[in-house]
Tab-separated table of C-alpha atoms and ligand atoms in Angstrom:
chain	number	residue	atom	x	y	z
A	1	MET	CA	-8.834	-18.706	12.453
A	2	SER	CA	-7.315	-16.887	9.466
A	3	ASP	CA	-5.286	-18.911	7.010
A	4	ILE	CA	-2.804	-16.079	6.486
A	5	GLN	CA	-2.345	-13.582	9.287
A	6	ILE	CA	-0.335	-10.458	8.541
A	7	LYS	CA	0.108	-8.448	11.716
A	8	ASN	CA	1.558	-4.919	11.801
A	9	VAL	CA	4.233	-5.745	9.235
A	10	VAL	CA	7.022	-3.209	8.835
A	11	LYS	CA	9.596	-3.429	6.045
A	12	GLU	CA	12.504	-0.998	5.811
A	13	TYR	CA	14.726	-0.914	2.745
A	14	SER	CA	17.055	1.644	4.397
A	15	SER	CA	17.225	3.777	7.527
A	16	THR	CA	15.327	6.481	5.658
A	17	PHE	CA	12.862	4.438	3.598
A	18	THR	CA	10.064	2.300	4.989
A	19	ALA	CA	8.181	0.356	2.302
A	20	LEU	CA	5.553	-1.203	4.630
A	21	ARG	CA	4.326	0.807	7.607
A	22	GLY	CA	2.391	-1.510	9.888
A	23	VAL	CA	0.262	-3.522	7.469
A	24	SER	CA	-2.337	-5.946	8.900
A	25	ILE	CA	-4.494	-8.317	6.834
A	26	ASP	CA	-6.322	-11.533	7.731
A	27	VAL	CA	-7.003	-13.870	4.824
A	28	ALA	CA	-9.569	-16.627	5.406
A	29	GLU	CA	-9.122	-20.206	4.203
A	30	GLY	CA	-9.965	-20.460	0.491
A	31	GLU	CA	-10.263	-16.682	0.141
A	32	PHE	CA	-8.896	-14.812	-2.885
A	33	VAL	CA	-7.483	-11.453	-1.792
A	34	SER	CA	-5.983	-8.835	-4.117
A	35	LEU	CA	-3.397	-6.270	-3.094
A	36	LEU	CA	-4.231	-3.248	-5.224
A	37	GLY	CA	-2.517	0.114	-5.421
A	38	PRO	CA	-0.358	2.445	-7.488
A	39	SER	CA	3.219	1.658	-8.468
A	40	GLY	CA	5.570	1.714	-5.493
A	41	CYS	CA	2.861	1.381	-2.800
A	42	GLY	CA	4.433	-1.815	-1.426
A	43	LYS	CA	2.256	-4.600	-2.919
A	44	THR	CA	5.143	-6.681	-4.273
A	45	THR	CA	7.196	-6.125	-1.139
A	46	LEU	CA	4.332	-7.547	0.930
A	47	LEU	CA	3.862	-10.530	-1.406
A	48	ARG	CA	7.596	-11.268	-1.383
A	49	SER	CA	7.563	-11.040	2.408
A	50	ILE	CA	4.785	-13.670	2.544
A	51	ALA	CA	6.888	-15.852	0.218
A	52	GLY	CA	9.951	-15.455	2.450
A	53	LEU	CA	11.933	-13.592	-0.213
A	54	GLU	CA	12.159	-10.482	2.012
A	55	ASP	CA	12.961	-10.131	5.718
A	56	ILE	CA	10.584	-7.987	7.745
A	57	HIS	CA	11.565	-5.551	10.480
A	58	GLY	CA	8.428	-5.520	12.597
A	59	GLY	CA	5.206	-7.447	13.102
A	60	SER	CA	4.670	-11.021	11.942
A	61	ILE	CA	3.407	-13.185	9.088
A	62	SER	CA	1.735	-16.510	9.948
A	63	VAL	CA	0.275	-19.192	7.703
A	64	LYS	CA	-2.067	-21.808	9.177
A	65	GLY	CA	-1.203	-20.634	12.691
A	66	LYS	CA	2.567	-20.932	12.267
A	67	VAL	CA	4.803	-17.854	12.356
A	68	LEU	CA	6.889	-17.767	9.155
A	69	SER	CA	8.367	-14.272	9.486
A	70	GLU	CA	8.981	-11.835	12.286
A	71	LYS	CA	11.774	-9.445	13.251
A	72	GLY	CA	15.034	-11.436	13.219
A	73	TYR	CA	13.477	-14.611	11.754
A	74	THR	CA	12.588	-15.529	8.169
A	75	MET	CA	11.732	-19.130	7.355
A	76	PRO	CA	13.366	-19.872	3.955
A	77	PRO	CA	10.991	-19.833	0.959
A	78	GLU	CA	11.503	-23.531	0.117
A	79	ARG	CA	10.212	-24.564	3.537
A	80	ARG	CA	7.024	-22.462	3.329
A	81	ASN	CA	5.022	-24.550	0.871
A	82	VAL	CA	3.817	-21.518	-1.062
A	83	GLY	CA	3.165	-21.466	-4.815
A	84	LEU	CA	4.493	-18.356	-6.548
A	85	ILE	CA	3.256	-17.279	-9.979
A	86	PHE	CA	5.079	-14.445	-11.723
A	87	GLN	CA	4.353	-12.223	-14.683
A	88	SER	CA	7.321	-13.761	-16.538
A	89	TYR	CA	5.990	-17.396	-16.282
A	90	ALA	CA	9.541	-18.534	-15.350
A	91	LEU	CA	9.262	-21.808	-17.313
A	92	TRP	CA	12.372	-23.779	-18.286
A	93	PRO	CA	12.596	-23.437	-22.080
A	94	HIS	CA	14.520	-26.698	-22.615
A	95	MET	CA	11.913	-28.790	-20.784
A	96	THR	CA	8.528	-29.998	-22.018
A	97	VAL	CA	5.340	-28.987	-20.238
A	98	PHE	CA	5.369	-32.351	-18.449
A	99	LYS	CA	8.939	-31.938	-17.262
A	100	ASN	CA	8.409	-28.320	-16.204
A	101	ILE	CA	5.695	-29.505	-13.833
A	102	ALA	CA	7.315	-32.808	-12.818
A	103	TYR	CA	10.645	-31.195	-11.898
A	104	GLY	CA	9.336	-29.497	-8.752
A	105	LEU	CA	7.566	-32.676	-7.651
A	106	LYS	CA	10.809	-34.642	-8.009
A	107	LEU	CA	12.549	-32.098	-5.789
A	108	HIS	CA	9.755	-32.553	-3.259
A	109	GLY	CA	10.531	-36.307	-3.224
A	110	TRP	CA	7.527	-37.559	-5.186
A	111	SER	CA	7.903	-41.043	-6.674
A	112	LYS	CA	7.845	-41.564	-10.444
A	113	ALA	CA	4.629	-43.556	-10.127
A	114	ASP	CA	2.851	-40.639	-8.435
A	115	ILE	CA	4.253	-37.847	-10.605
A	116	GLY	CA	2.556	-38.902	-13.886
A	117	PRO	CA	-1.020	-38.914	-12.527
A	118	ARG	CA	-0.427	-35.698	-10.577
A	119	VAL	CA	0.857	-33.824	-13.658
A	120	ALA	CA	-2.169	-35.085	-15.633
A	121	GLU	CA	-4.463	-33.958	-12.819
A	122	VAL	CA	-3.147	-30.372	-12.621
A	123	LEU	CA	-3.027	-30.030	-16.420
A	124	LYS	CA	-6.712	-30.965	-16.439
A	125	VAL	CA	-7.462	-28.316	-13.805
A	126	VAL	CA	-5.855	-25.588	-15.944
A	127	GLY	CA	-7.408	-26.899	-19.176
A	128	LEU	CA	-4.200	-28.050	-20.911
A	129	GLU	CA	-4.719	-31.809	-21.274
A	130	GLY	CA	-2.813	-33.249	-24.201
A	131	LEU	CA	-0.045	-30.625	-24.288
A	132	GLU	CA	2.395	-32.543	-22.056
A	133	GLU	CA	5.063	-32.950	-24.758
A	134	ARG	CA	5.091	-29.367	-26.039
A	135	TYR	CA	7.961	-27.005	-25.254
A	136	PRO	CA	7.256	-23.486	-23.889
A	137	SER	CA	8.224	-21.977	-27.270
A	138	GLN	CA	5.318	-23.933	-28.806
A	139	LEU	CA	2.752	-22.369	-26.456
A	140	SER	CA	0.829	-19.093	-26.475
A	141	GLY	CA	1.288	-16.585	-23.632
A	142	GLY	CA	-1.958	-17.669	-22.006
A	143	GLN	CA	-0.971	-21.354	-22.231
A	144	MET	CA	2.449	-20.623	-20.704
A	145	GLN	CA	0.765	-18.860	-17.797
A	146	ARG	CA	-1.523	-21.882	-17.329
A	147	VAL	CA	1.547	-24.147	-17.196
A	148	ALA	CA	3.065	-21.832	-14.575
A	149	VAL	CA	-0.148	-22.099	-12.550
A	150	ALA	CA	-0.223	-25.906	-12.961
A	151	ARG	CA	3.371	-26.120	-11.784
A	152	SER	CA	2.556	-24.096	-8.676
A	153	LEU	CA	-0.505	-26.194	-7.923
A	154	ALA	CA	1.265	-29.527	-8.395
A	155	ALA	CA	2.863	-29.783	-4.956
A	156	ALA	CA	-0.431	-28.776	-3.271
A	157	PRO	CA	0.816	-25.505	-1.734
A	158	SER	CA	-0.940	-24.123	1.319
A	159	VAL	CA	-1.000	-20.655	-0.261
A	160	LEU	CA	-0.921	-19.342	-3.839
A	161	LEU	CA	0.848	-16.028	-4.423
A	162	PHE	CA	0.390	-14.200	-7.736
A	163	ASP	CA	2.606	-11.261	-8.738
A	164	GLU	CA	0.877	-9.414	-11.625
A	165	PRO	CA	0.629	-12.724	-13.539
A	166	LEU	CA	-1.402	-11.381	-16.457
A	167	SER	CA	0.577	-8.238	-17.276
A	168	ASN	CA	2.340	-9.820	-20.271
A	169	LEU	CA	-0.879	-10.874	-21.993
A	170	ASP	CA	-2.866	-8.805	-24.467
A	171	ALA	CA	-6.018	-7.087	-23.227
A	172	LYS	CA	-8.552	-9.671	-24.510
A	173	LEU	CA	-6.624	-12.651	-23.176
A	174	ARG	CA	-6.079	-10.884	-19.859
A	175	GLU	CA	-9.831	-10.532	-19.463
A	176	SER	CA	-10.541	-14.204	-20.061
A	177	MET	CA	-7.590	-15.339	-17.921
A	178	ARG	CA	-8.909	-13.333	-14.951
A	179	VAL	CA	-12.052	-15.396	-14.963
A	180	GLU	CA	-10.053	-18.560	-15.545
A	181	LEU	CA	-7.614	-17.948	-12.659
A	182	ARG	CA	-10.545	-17.331	-10.344
A	183	ARG	CA	-12.230	-20.544	-11.514
A	184	ILE	CA	-9.037	-22.543	-10.928
A	185	GLN	CA	-8.502	-21.033	-7.469
A	186	LYS	CA	-12.095	-21.795	-6.467
A	187	GLU	CA	-11.818	-25.335	-7.846
A	188	VAL	CA	-8.679	-26.178	-5.864
A	189	GLY	CA	-9.762	-24.086	-2.846
A	190	THR	CA	-6.239	-22.851	-2.069
A	191	THR	CA	-6.010	-19.501	-0.278
A	192	ALA	CA	-4.631	-16.877	-2.683
A	193	VAL	CA	-3.030	-13.440	-2.543
A	194	TYR	CA	-2.821	-11.578	-5.853
A	195	VAL	CA	-0.860	-8.403	-6.637
A	196	THR	CA	-2.140	-6.017	-9.291
A	197	HIS	CA	-2.295	-2.314	-10.050
A	198	ASP	CA	-5.277	-2.893	-12.357
A	199	GLN	CA	-8.498	-2.066	-10.528
A	200	ALA	CA	-10.733	-3.855	-13.040
A	201	GLU	CA	-8.666	-7.019	-12.617
A	202	ALA	CA	-8.839	-6.807	-8.821
A	203	MET	CA	-12.604	-6.314	-8.928
A	204	VAL	CA	-13.242	-9.309	-11.176
A	205	ILE	CA	-10.824	-11.786	-9.673
A	206	SER	CA	-10.992	-11.356	-5.914
A	207	ASP	CA	-13.305	-11.998	-3.001
A	208	ARG	CA	-11.761	-9.035	-1.209
A	209	ILE	CA	-9.542	-6.132	-2.220
A	210	VAL	CA	-6.884	-4.547	-0.018
A	211	LEU	CA	-6.210	-1.064	-1.363
A	212	MET	CA	-2.737	0.236	-0.511
A	213	ASN	CA	-0.925	3.541	-0.843
A	214	GLN	CA	2.543	4.551	0.330
A	215	GLY	CA	3.151	1.433	2.380
A	216	GLU	CA	-0.194	1.522	4.188
A	217	ILE	CA	-3.649	0.031	3.782
A	218	VAL	CA	-6.152	2.658	2.693
A	219	GLN	CA	-9.261	0.447	2.758
A	220	GLN	CA	-10.161	-3.221	2.482
A	221	GLY	CA	-13.455	-4.802	1.502
A	222	THR	CA	-15.361	-6.394	-1.350
A	223	ALA	CA	-15.226	-4.756	-4.778
A	224	LYS	CA	-18.787	-3.518	-4.194
A	225	GLU	CA	-17.886	-1.947	-0.839
A	226	LEU	CA	-14.842	-0.174	-2.214
A	227	TYR	CA	-16.639	0.995	-5.343
A	228	GLU	CA	-19.874	2.148	-3.720
A	229	THR	CA	-18.634	3.373	-0.351
A	230	PRO	CA	-15.023	4.560	-0.697
A	231	GLU	CA	-13.791	5.953	2.601
A	232	THR	CA	-11.387	8.443	1.067
A	233	MET	CA	-10.878	10.505	-2.072
A	234	PHE	CA	-7.968	8.231	-2.928
A	235	ALA	CA	-10.199	5.143	-2.891
A	236	ALA	CA	-12.985	6.905	-4.806
A	237	LYS	CA	-10.569	7.956	-7.548
A	238	PHE	CA	-8.583	4.736	-7.707
A	239	LEU	CA	-11.522	2.460	-8.413
A	240	GLY	CA	-13.090	3.675	-11.635
A	241	PHE	CA	-14.206	7.203	-12.352
A	242	ALA	CA	-16.295	9.212	-9.905
A	243	ASN	CA	-17.721	12.710	-10.218
A	244	MET	CA	-16.561	14.436	-7.030
A	245	LEU	CA	-18.809	17.328	-6.006
A	246	ALA	CA	-17.646	19.739	-3.314
A	247	ALA	CA	-20.481	20.182	-0.824
A	248	ARG	CA	-21.473	21.063	2.763
A	249	VAL	CA	-23.655	18.912	4.999
A	250	ILE	CA	-26.968	20.645	5.784
A	251	SER	CA	-28.747	17.923	7.763
A	252	THR	CA	-28.503	14.240	8.558
A	253	ASP	CA	-31.182	11.715	9.461
A	254	ALA	CA	-29.989	8.540	11.146
A	255	GLY	CA	-33.431	6.946	10.733
A	256	SER	CA	-33.478	7.038	6.941
A	257	GLY	CA	-29.685	6.894	6.596
A	258	LEU	CA	-29.897	9.949	4.352
A	259	ALA	CA	-28.406	13.451	4.549
A	260	GLN	CA	-28.923	16.733	2.725
A	261	PHE	CA	-26.058	18.527	1.018
A	262	GLU	CA	-25.536	21.975	-0.475
A	263	LEU	CA	-23.234	22.028	-3.489
A	264	GLU	CA	-20.424	24.564	-3.088
A	265	GLY	CA	-19.747	27.283	-5.642
A	266	VAL	CA	-22.836	26.647	-7.767
A	267	SER	CA	-26.433	27.631	-7.533
A	268	ALA	CA	-28.277	24.319	-7.474
A	269	PRO	CA	-31.005	22.704	-5.388
A	270	LEU	CA	-30.036	20.811	-2.217
A	271	ILE	CA	-29.099	17.201	-2.903
A	272	THR	CA	-30.190	14.235	-0.826
A	273	GLY	CA	-27.571	11.519	-0.441
A	274	ARG	CA	-26.364	8.856	1.930
A	275	ALA	CA	-25.338	9.715	5.476
A	276	ARG	CA	-22.326	8.178	7.207
A	277	LYS	CA	-21.497	8.103	10.896
A	278	ASP	CA	-18.363	10.226	10.689
A	279	VAL	CA	-20.006	12.996	8.650
A	280	HIS	CA	-21.767	15.774	10.592
A	281	VAL	CA	-23.800	18.918	9.914
A	282	ASN	CA	-21.632	21.720	8.463
A	283	ASP	CA	-18.785	19.351	7.501
A	284	ARG	CA	-17.246	19.963	4.101
A	285	VAL	CA	-17.302	16.818	1.975
A	286	HIS	CA	-16.929	15.621	-1.577
A	287	LEU	CA	-19.941	13.790	-2.936
A	288	SER	CA	-18.994	10.791	-5.029
A	289	LEU	CA	-21.422	10.168	-7.887
A	290	ARG	CA	-20.572	7.440	-10.393
A	291	PRO	CA	-21.294	8.372	-14.027
A	292	GLU	CA	-23.392	5.264	-14.657
A	293	ALA	CA	-25.715	6.252	-11.779
A	294	ILE	CA	-26.913	9.335	-13.666
A	295	ARG	CA	-29.969	9.180	-15.925
A	296	ILE	CA	-30.752	12.015	-18.283
A	297	GLY	CA	-34.347	13.239	-18.367
A	298	SER	CA	-36.160	16.184	-19.913
A	299	THR	CA	-36.388	19.521	-18.052
A	300	THR	CA	-39.879	18.609	-16.908
A	301	ASP	CA	-39.018	15.061	-15.947
A	302	THR	CA	-39.915	14.398	-12.325
A	303	SER	CA	-40.658	10.683	-12.248
A	304	HIS	CA	-37.754	9.089	-14.053
A	305	GLY	CA	-36.924	5.872	-12.321
A	306	PHE	CA	-36.409	6.434	-8.624
A	307	PRO	CA	-39.779	7.515	-7.177
A	308	ASP	CA	-38.846	7.570	-3.497
A	309	ARG	CA	-35.244	8.606	-3.361
A	310	ARG	CA	-34.866	10.582	-6.547
A	311	ALA	CA	-32.428	13.479	-6.673
A	312	THR	CA	-32.343	15.880	-9.596
A	313	LEU	CA	-30.158	18.700	-10.921
A	314	PRO	CA	-31.075	20.981	-13.829
A	315	ALA	CA	-28.333	20.803	-16.477
A	316	SER	CA	-27.433	21.442	-20.086
A	317	VAL	CA	-25.696	19.016	-22.462
A	318	GLU	CA	-22.089	20.088	-23.100
A	319	ASP	CA	-20.742	17.153	-25.080
A	320	VAL	CA	-21.834	13.713	-26.264
A	321	ILE	CA	-19.235	11.022	-26.962
A	322	TYR	CA	-20.336	7.845	-28.730
A	323	ALA	CA	-18.150	4.929	-27.589
A	324	GLY	CA	-20.069	1.774	-28.501
A	325	ASN	CA	-21.916	0.019	-25.706
A	326	ILE	CA	-21.452	2.833	-23.187
A	327	CYS	CA	-21.476	6.529	-24.129
A	328	ASP	CA	-20.326	9.616	-22.234
A	329	VAL	CA	-22.524	12.659	-21.855
A	330	PHE	CA	-20.963	15.719	-20.235
A	331	LEU	CA	-23.458	17.887	-18.435
A	332	ASN	CA	-23.125	21.432	-17.182
A	333	VAL	CA	-24.859	22.169	-13.877
A	334	SER	CA	-24.454	25.930	-13.353
A	335	GLY	CA	-20.795	25.721	-14.367
A	336	LEU	CA	-20.168	22.355	-12.684
A	337	ARG	CA	-19.150	19.602	-15.100
A	338	LEU	CA	-20.772	16.197	-14.567
A	339	ARG	CA	-19.948	13.067	-16.521
A	340	ALA	CA	-22.805	10.657	-17.152
A	341	GLN	CA	-22.540	7.243	-18.812
A	342	VAL	CA	-25.557	5.985	-20.725
A	343	THR	CA	-26.373	3.369	-23.348
A	344	PRO	CA	-26.509	4.383	-27.042
A	345	GLY	CA	-30.329	4.206	-26.959
A	346	ASP	CA	-30.386	6.960	-24.335
A	347	LEU	CA	-28.646	9.330	-26.765
A	348	GLU	CA	-31.625	9.431	-29.102
A	349	GLY	CA	-32.992	12.954	-29.408
A	350	LEU	CA	-30.161	14.349	-27.259
A	351	SER	CA	-28.124	17.258	-28.678
A	352	VAL	CA	-25.402	19.538	-27.413
A	353	GLY	CA	-26.990	22.630	-25.838
A	354	ASP	CA	-30.216	20.841	-24.793
A	355	GLY	CA	-31.660	21.648	-21.387
A	356	VAL	CA	-32.077	18.414	-19.405
A	357	THR	CA	-32.375	17.070	-15.871
A	358	ALA	CA	-29.643	14.930	-14.314
A	359	ILE	CA	-31.491	12.338	-12.272
A	360	PHE	CA	-30.043	9.867	-9.795
A	361	ASP	CA	-30.991	7.758	-6.821
A	362	SER	CA	-30.037	9.465	-3.535
A	363	ARG	CA	-28.370	6.189	-2.547
A	364	SER	CA	-25.777	6.721	-5.253
A	365	ILE	CA	-24.561	9.929	-3.586
A	366	TRP	CA	-21.821	9.030	-1.114
A	367	PRO	CA	-19.874	11.631	0.932
A	368	VAL	CA	-16.126	11.383	1.517
A	369	PRO	CA	-14.254	13.760	3.834
A	370	ALA	CA	-12.979	16.852	2.018
A	371	ASP	CA	-9.729	17.120	4.001
A	372	ASP	CA	-8.418	13.790	2.792
A	373	ALA	CA	-4.635	13.954	2.590
A	374	THR	CA	-4.438	10.752	0.514
A	375	ALA	CA	-6.399	12.245	-2.383
A	376	SER	CA	-3.563	12.257	-4.890
A	377	VAL	CA	-3.288	9.161	-7.068
A	378	ASP	CA	0.013	8.302	-8.752
A	379	ALA	CA	-0.139	8.409	-12.536
A	380	VAL	CA	0.071	4.627	-12.867
A	381	GLY	CA	-3.004	4.171	-10.726
A	382	VAL	CA	-5.190	6.469	-12.764
A	383	ARG	CA	-7.373	4.801	-15.353
A	384	VAL	CA	-6.986	5.988	-18.904
A	385	ASP	CA	-10.483	7.377	-18.898
A	386	GLU	CA	-9.584	9.673	-15.994
A	387	ASP	CA	-7.804	11.775	-18.587
A	388	VAL	CA	-11.270	13.016	-19.413
A	389	PRO	CA	-11.637	16.382	-17.641
A	390	MET	CA	-12.710	15.786	-14.038
A	391	ALA	CA	-16.101	16.804	-12.847
A	392	ALA	CA	-16.425	19.078	-9.891
A	393	VAL	CA	-14.389	21.817	-11.499
A	394	ALA	CA	-16.728	24.696	-10.952
A	395	GLY	CA	-16.779	27.733	-13.248
B	1	LIG	P1	4.847	-1.943	-8.747
B	1	LIG	O1	3.383	-2.075	-9.062
B	1	LIG	O2	5.506	-0.864	-9.553
B	1	LIG	O3	5.581	-3.233	-8.799
B	1	LIG	P2	4.688	-2.121	-5.849
B	1	LIG	O4	3.486	-1.550	-5.195
B	1	LIG	O5	4.723	-3.574	-6.019
B	1	LIG	O6	4.935	-1.386	-7.234
B	1	LIG	P3	7.150	-2.445	-4.409
B	1	LIG	O7	7.886	-3.139	-5.501
B	1	LIG	O8	6.690	-3.241	-3.263
B	1	LIG	O9	5.926	-1.621	-5.007
B	1	LIG	O10	8.067	-1.259	-3.878
B	1	LIG	C1	7.694	-0.452	-2.789
B	1	LIG	C2	8.748	0.611	-2.600
B	1	LIG	O11	9.961	0.000	-2.153
B	1	LIG	C3	9.091	1.373	-3.895
B	1	LIG	O12	9.336	2.737	-3.553
B	1	LIG	C4	10.364	0.707	-4.359
B	1	LIG	O13	11.192	1.608	-5.083
B	1	LIG	C5	11.024	0.313	-3.055
B	1	LIG	N1	11.859	-0.907	-3.184
B	1	LIG	C6	11.461	-2.099	-3.668
B	1	LIG	N2	12.467	-2.994	-3.632
B	1	LIG	C7	13.546	-2.343	-3.114
B	1	LIG	C8	14.884	-2.710	-2.829
B	1	LIG	N3	15.323	-3.960	-3.036
B	1	LIG	N4	15.690	-1.772	-2.306
B	1	LIG	C9	15.247	-0.513	-2.059
B	1	LIG	N5	13.990	-0.104	-2.308
B	1	LIG	C10	13.145	-0.990	-2.835
């Protein structure tokens, strides 16, 4: 049975605005699930509903088989045994680290004799042994967030809820804290739900990602599933950058799991890519091709890497951008702009204007339906590097 069961949850903020439109998610015991999506998609509303801070107007929320929220009933937050961790840390500034953590335990009726060892235990879990007597003002941002996590863990909650907890930290610290929060969650084994609009964070930290847009779930799965097989344009664009190539399906072969596609608006050879059950001959699709899947070979290169499932497109080099460990190469395929990402070593001998071959494994070509109404991504959800001109703009 699921540890957290969210069934068809509806949340209305007014008679004309519905923030959650029938959201269903099952979270397994010990699982770490991220709610990911652009600003305003309803992530925080859902998290607050699980915490009991919002009433819901349809469906139900259960934890460990017990209904905590349904229409007309909201169990108060203090009776839910959930640990909430916010972006703002919410520590009491006039209390030491020890007292910040001990306070909640006292309210839960813990005896003095038990509180000391428990505080020491959770401080060890978050890697803050020895800092018991410091005040929050004497801690770094990362340390304050660790105290907030320790405080939530202290009373052994049945569920941990994180609301963008790393947003106040600088980029480097955020990266290391992602790994650290995941380690802590796995060590204590408490089921966790984590809200973020940062796709990289969601990919690193969670076992499963629930991608939301406009109060609905767009897709849920592992980071690999969402990244490699996005079901919609919205999902393909939200997680990282993807070249999106307008194409028509020429043939499909269930046996090999491959299909052939004709690129639209450009004169280029047919491309072999992956088939999917809901894509049929003559359908219009967009082919998702991640930039790191493209290798750049010479015009005569026919054996570069993928002997069995190789796909190639003749191209010319339009621009080369050196960016340290990963570099961008923009390719022109008969007027179609493709972005490739390669290592600095691959740039050797490559100049703007060169004729080359864009080479990729057919398995890295993934079709998404062309008539996808959810294709637009709010500005907040777009990664900075999506400011780079999109591929698939023919002509
Ligand atoms: P963000 O990443 O910006 O926090 P979010 O995905 O968490 O966004 P929510 O905070 O859940 O989004 O908000 C979902 C929608 O509900 C938004 O359109 C928001 O303006 C609206 N909303 C949130 N709280 C209220 C409220 N108390 N009253 C009315 N509308 C609200």
